[in-house]
Amino acid sequence: MNQQLIEQIVGEILGQLGKSPVQLPERAVPIAVSARHVHLQPEHVEVLFGAGYELTQRSELSQPGQFAANETVMIAGPKSSIERVRILGPVRKATQVEVSFTDAMKLGVKPPLRESGNIEGSAPITLIGPKGSVHIDQGLIIAQAHIHMAPADATRFGVEDGEYVTVEADGVRAISFRNVRIRVNERYRLEMHIDTDEANAGFITQGSIGRLVKSGDAKEVASVQATTEAVKAPTPVNVPEAYEFTKKLLSAEDVSEISEKEIVINKGTIVTALARDTARELGKTISSRK
Ligand SMILES: [Zn+2]
C-alpha cells in the first residue's frame, strides 16, 4: 500500500470513530448540567493560590480548550459559605462565579440571571483559597440556559446566534425550557447548558437529550393538533402577547418567570434595576399601563 492510501484509510476510520454510534432523533440537543463553578482572572489565581501559581488540569470539558481544574475555592456570602467550588480553566479576563438560585439563597446573595461573560453590575461575592481571599464587587451570576453549536448545526436547526428558543425534555417529569439562548461559534460542540436547579426540576441527568423547538414551530404544532382533534374549524389559540403585572414590585425573578415578551405594569409599580437589566437581556419590554 502506498502512503497516500494508508492516510486515506486512517482518515476514514478516524472519521467513523468520531461519529456518534447512537442515531439521535431529529432536533435533538444533548444536555449538560453545569454545577456551581468559578472562572478566575490571572491575578486572582495568584492571590488565592500563591505568587506564580498556575491552574492544573483535572479533566477536559466538552467545549474544546475548556477544562476543570484540580483547584477549588470556598465562596462566601453574608449568610453562609460553600466549600470546594470547582475552578474552570483556562483563566479569563474577569473573575466570574456561577451558582444556582438554591446556592444563592443559602449564601444570602442575589445574583442576576445572565449570559456567561456579561457580569457588568452583577452581584458581589468573596472567594477564599489556601493562600488568600478575594472580594469581587461584581461577577456573581446565575447562568442563563444556552445552547452551544457550530454554524452547521445552526443552519440545520434554522436558528441564529443570539436567538432564543424553547427546549423540551421528556421524561418522568417532562419540562420545557424557554428563553434558551443560541450561541454559535466554529469551535463549539452541540450542547445545551443548564444549571443544577433547572436539571433537578426536570429530573435531568448529564447527557439527557432535549428537543429544540422554535416558538414558531410550537404554534404550528399546536394548530395541527387542534385541527385533527376538532372536526370544526378550531378557534385560534390565543397566546397573550403582554403580561399584566399587578404587584407593587417587579423583580428580576418576576421578569425571568414571565414568558410574555411585554410586561405591562401599574403606574406606581417599582421596577428594580436588576429587573430592567434582566428584561433587556431577555429581550422583553416593560411598559406602564395607561
Ligand atoms: Zn456553556
Coordinates of C-alpha atoms and ligand atoms in Angstrom, one line a residue:
M1 CA 0.0 0.0 0.0
N2 CA 1.3 3.4 -0.7
Q3 CA 1.4 6.2 1.9
Q4 CA -1.5 8.1 0.3
L5 CA -3.8 5.1 0.5
I6 CA -2.9 4.4 4.2
E7 CA -3.6 8.0 5.1
Q8 CA -6.9 7.8 3.3
I9 CA -7.9 4.7 5.2
V10 CA -6.8 6.0 8.6
G11 CA -8.7 9.2 7.9
E12 CA -11.9 7.3 7.1
I13 CA -11.5 5.1 10.3
L14 CA -11.0 8.2 12.4
G15 CA -14.0 9.8 10.8
Q16 CA -16.1 6.7 11.7
L17 CA -14.9 6.7 15.3
G18 CA -15.7 10.4 15.6
K19 CA -19.3 9.7 14.7
S20 CA -21.8 9.1 17.5
P21 CA -22.8 5.4 17.4
V22 CA -26.3 6.3 18.6
Q23 CA -28.6 7.9 16.0
L24 CA -30.1 10.9 17.6
P25 CA -33.6 11.9 16.9
E26 CA -34.2 15.0 14.7
R27 CA -33.7 18.3 16.5
A28 CA -32.1 16.5 19.4
V29 CA -29.8 18.5 21.7
P30 CA -27.6 16.8 24.3
I31 CA -28.0 18.5 27.7
A32 CA -25.1 19.1 30.1
V33 CA -25.6 20.1 33.6
S34 CA -23.3 22.8 34.9
A35 CA -22.7 22.6 38.7
R36 CA -21.6 25.8 40.5
H37 CA -18.1 26.9 39.3
V38 CA -15.6 29.7 39.2
H39 CA -13.6 31.3 36.3
L40 CA -10.6 33.2 37.6
Q41 CA -8.6 36.1 36.2
P42 CA -4.8 35.6 36.4
E43 CA -4.2 38.0 39.3
H44 CA -6.8 36.2 41.4
V45 CA -5.2 32.8 40.8
E46 CA -2.1 34.2 42.5
V47 CA -3.9 35.8 45.4
L48 CA -5.8 32.6 46.1
F49 CA -3.1 30.1 45.5
G50 CA 0.2 32.0 45.8
A51 CA 2.5 34.0 43.6
G52 CA 3.4 32.4 40.3
Y53 CA 0.7 29.7 40.7
E54 CA -1.0 28.3 37.6
L55 CA -4.1 26.2 37.4
T56 CA -3.6 22.5 36.8
Q57 CA -6.0 20.4 34.6
R58 CA -8.1 17.7 36.2
S59 CA -10.3 16.8 33.2
E60 CA -11.3 18.2 29.8
L61 CA -14.7 19.8 29.3
S62 CA -16.9 19.1 26.3
Q63 CA -16.3 22.6 24.8
P64 CA -12.8 22.5 23.1
G65 CA -10.0 24.0 25.2
Q66 CA -12.1 24.3 28.4
F67 CA -11.1 22.2 31.5
A68 CA -12.0 21.5 35.1
A69 CA -9.1 22.4 37.3
N70 CA -7.8 20.3 40.3
E71 CA -8.1 23.5 42.3
T72 CA -11.2 24.6 44.2
V73 CA -12.1 27.6 46.3
M74 CA -14.6 28.4 49.0
I75 CA -17.2 31.0 48.2
A76 CA -18.8 33.1 50.9
G77 CA -21.8 35.3 51.1
P78 CA -23.4 37.2 54.0
K79 CA -25.4 34.2 55.2
S80 CA -23.1 31.2 54.7
S81 CA -20.4 29.7 52.5
I82 CA -19.9 26.8 50.1
E83 CA -16.7 24.8 50.1
R84 CA -14.9 23.2 47.3
V85 CA -16.3 25.1 44.3
R86 CA -14.6 23.9 41.2
I87 CA -12.5 26.2 39.2
L88 CA -12.8 26.0 35.4
G89 CA -9.9 26.9 33.1
P90 CA -8.3 28.5 31.3
V91 CA -8.0 31.9 33.1
R92 CA -10.3 34.6 31.9
K93 CA -10.3 38.4 31.6
A94 CA -12.6 38.8 34.7
T95 CA -13.4 36.5 37.6
Q96 CA -16.9 35.1 37.3
V97 CA -18.8 32.8 39.7
E98 CA -21.8 30.9 38.5
V99 CA -24.2 29.5 41.1
S100 CA -27.8 28.2 41.2
F101 CA -30.7 30.0 42.7
T102 CA -30.6 27.5 45.6
D103 CA -26.9 28.3 46.2
A104 CA -27.7 32.0 46.1
M105 CA -30.4 31.6 48.8
K106 CA -28.0 29.6 51.0
L107 CA -25.2 32.2 50.6
G108 CA -27.6 35.1 51.1
V109 CA -26.9 36.8 47.8
K110 CA -29.0 37.9 44.8
P111 CA -27.2 37.3 41.6
P112 CA -28.9 38.2 38.3
L113 CA -29.7 35.8 35.6
R114 CA -27.0 36.4 33.0
E115 CA -25.2 35.1 30.0
S116 CA -21.7 34.0 30.8
G117 CA -19.3 36.9 30.3
N118 CA -21.9 39.6 30.9
I119 CA -21.1 40.5 34.5
E120 CA -21.5 44.3 34.5
G121 CA -23.4 45.2 37.6
S122 CA -23.9 41.6 38.8
A123 CA -23.6 40.6 42.4
P124 CA -20.6 40.7 44.8
I125 CA -19.1 37.6 46.4
T126 CA -16.0 36.5 48.4
L127 CA -13.6 33.8 47.2
I128 CA -11.3 32.1 49.7
G129 CA -8.3 30.0 48.7
P130 CA -5.5 28.3 50.6
K131 CA -3.2 31.3 50.3
G132 CA -5.6 34.3 50.4
S133 CA -9.0 35.7 49.7
V134 CA -10.6 37.9 47.0
H135 CA -13.7 40.0 47.3
I136 CA -15.3 40.9 43.9
D137 CA -17.8 43.7 43.7
Q138 CA -19.4 42.1 40.6
G139 CA -19.0 38.7 38.9
L140 CA -21.6 36.5 40.7
I141 CA -24.3 35.3 38.3
I142 CA -26.9 32.6 37.7
A143 CA -26.2 31.4 34.2
Q144 CA -28.8 31.8 31.5
A145 CA -29.6 28.4 29.9
H146 CA -28.0 28.3 26.5
I147 CA -27.0 26.0 23.6
H148 CA -23.6 25.9 22.1
M149 CA -23.5 25.0 18.5
A150 CA -21.3 25.2 15.3
P151 CA -22.6 27.1 12.3
A152 CA -23.5 23.9 10.5
D153 CA -25.9 23.0 13.4
A154 CA -27.4 26.5 13.3
T155 CA -28.2 26.0 9.7
R156 CA -29.7 22.6 10.3
F157 CA -31.9 23.9 13.1
G158 CA -32.7 27.2 11.3
V159 CA -31.5 29.3 14.1
E160 CA -29.1 32.2 14.5
D161 CA -26.6 33.3 17.1
G162 CA -28.3 35.3 19.9
E163 CA -31.8 33.9 19.1
Y164 CA -34.0 32.5 21.9
V165 CA -35.6 29.1 21.6
T166 CA -37.5 26.6 23.6
V167 CA -36.1 23.2 24.5
E168 CA -38.4 20.4 25.6
A169 CA -37.1 17.5 27.7
D170 CA -39.3 14.4 28.0
G171 CA -39.1 12.1 31.0
V172 CA -40.9 11.2 34.2
R173 CA -41.2 14.9 34.9
A174 CA -41.3 16.4 31.4
I175 CA -40.3 20.0 31.3
S176 CA -39.6 22.7 28.8
F177 CA -37.1 25.5 28.9
R178 CA -38.0 28.8 27.4
N179 CA -35.7 31.7 26.6
V180 CA -32.8 29.4 25.8
R181 CA -30.1 31.4 24.1
I182 CA -28.4 30.1 21.0
R183 CA -24.6 30.6 20.9
V184 CA -22.9 29.9 17.6
N185 CA -19.2 29.5 17.1
E186 CA -16.9 27.5 14.9
R187 CA -15.3 25.9 17.9
Y188 CA -18.5 24.9 19.7
R189 CA -19.9 21.4 20.0
L190 CA -23.6 21.0 20.1
E191 CA -24.7 21.0 23.7
M192 CA -27.2 22.7 25.9
H193 CA -26.0 24.0 29.3
I194 CA -28.4 24.3 32.2
D195 CA -27.7 24.7 35.9
T196 CA -28.4 22.2 38.7
D197 CA -31.7 23.8 39.7
E198 CA -33.0 23.5 36.1
A199 CA -31.8 19.9 35.9
N200 CA -33.3 18.9 39.2
A201 CA -36.7 20.5 38.2
G202 CA -36.9 18.1 35.3
F203 CA -35.1 15.1 36.7
I204 CA -32.5 15.7 34.1
T205 CA -29.1 14.0 34.3
Q206 CA -25.9 14.6 32.5
G207 CA -26.3 13.6 28.8
S208 CA -30.1 13.7 28.7
I209 CA -31.5 14.7 25.3
G210 CA -33.7 17.7 24.7
R211 CA -35.6 18.7 21.6
L212 CA -35.1 22.2 20.2
V213 CA -38.4 23.9 19.3
K214 CA -38.6 27.3 17.7
S215 CA -41.5 29.3 19.1
G216 CA -43.0 29.5 15.6
D217 CA -42.8 25.7 15.3
A218 CA -44.6 25.3 18.6
K219 CA -47.6 27.3 17.4
E220 CA -47.7 25.3 14.2
V221 CA -47.7 22.0 16.1
A222 CA -50.5 23.3 18.4
S223 CA -52.7 24.3 15.5
V224 CA -52.1 21.0 13.6
Q225 CA -53.2 19.1 16.7
A226 CA -56.2 21.3 17.1
T227 CA -57.4 20.5 13.6
T228 CA -57.0 16.8 13.9
E229 CA -58.9 16.8 17.2
A230 CA -61.8 19.0 16.3
V231 CA -63.7 18.4 13.1
K232 CA -65.0 22.0 13.1
A233 CA -62.6 24.8 12.4
P234 CA -60.6 25.3 15.5
T235 CA -60.7 28.6 17.4
P236 CA -57.2 30.1 17.1
V237 CA -55.1 29.6 20.2
N238 CA -55.0 32.9 21.9
V239 CA -51.4 33.5 23.0
P240 CA -51.4 36.7 25.1
E241 CA -48.6 39.0 23.9
A242 CA -48.5 41.1 27.0
Y243 CA -48.4 40.1 30.7
E244 CA -50.5 42.2 33.1
F245 CA -48.3 42.6 36.2
T246 CA -50.2 43.8 39.2
K247 CA -47.9 43.5 42.2
K248 CA -46.2 46.6 43.7
L249 CA -42.6 45.5 43.0
L250 CA -41.3 44.0 39.8
S251 CA -38.1 41.9 40.5
A252 CA -35.6 40.3 38.2
E253 CA -37.1 36.9 39.2
D254 CA -40.5 38.1 38.1
V255 CA -39.1 39.2 34.8
S256 CA -37.4 35.8 34.1
E257 CA -40.5 33.9 35.2
I258 CA -42.9 35.8 32.9
S259 CA -42.9 34.2 29.5
E260 CA -44.5 37.0 27.5
K261 CA -42.2 39.5 25.7
E262 CA -44.1 42.5 27.0
I263 CA -44.7 43.2 30.7
V264 CA -47.3 45.8 31.5
I265 CA -47.1 47.4 35.0
N266 CA -49.2 49.8 37.0
K267 CA -48.1 53.4 37.3
G268 CA -46.9 53.1 40.9
T269 CA -45.1 49.7 40.4
I270 CA -41.4 49.8 41.4
V271 CA -39.1 48.2 39.0
T272 CA -35.7 47.1 40.3
A273 CA -32.6 48.0 38.3
L274 CA -31.9 44.2 38.1
A275 CA -35.4 43.7 36.7
R276 CA -34.7 46.2 33.9
D277 CA -31.4 44.6 33.3
T278 CA -32.9 41.1 33.1
A279 CA -35.7 42.4 30.8
R280 CA -33.1 43.9 28.4
E281 CA -31.1 40.6 28.4
L282 CA -34.2 38.5 27.7
G283 CA -35.4 40.9 25.0
K284 CA -38.6 41.9 27.0
T285 CA -40.1 45.3 27.3
I286 CA -41.6 46.8 30.4
S287 CA -44.3 49.4 29.8
S288 CA -46.7 51.4 32.1
R289 CA -50.4 50.8 32.0
K290 CA -52.2 53.9 30.6
Ligands
ZN1 ZN -22.0 27.0 28.2

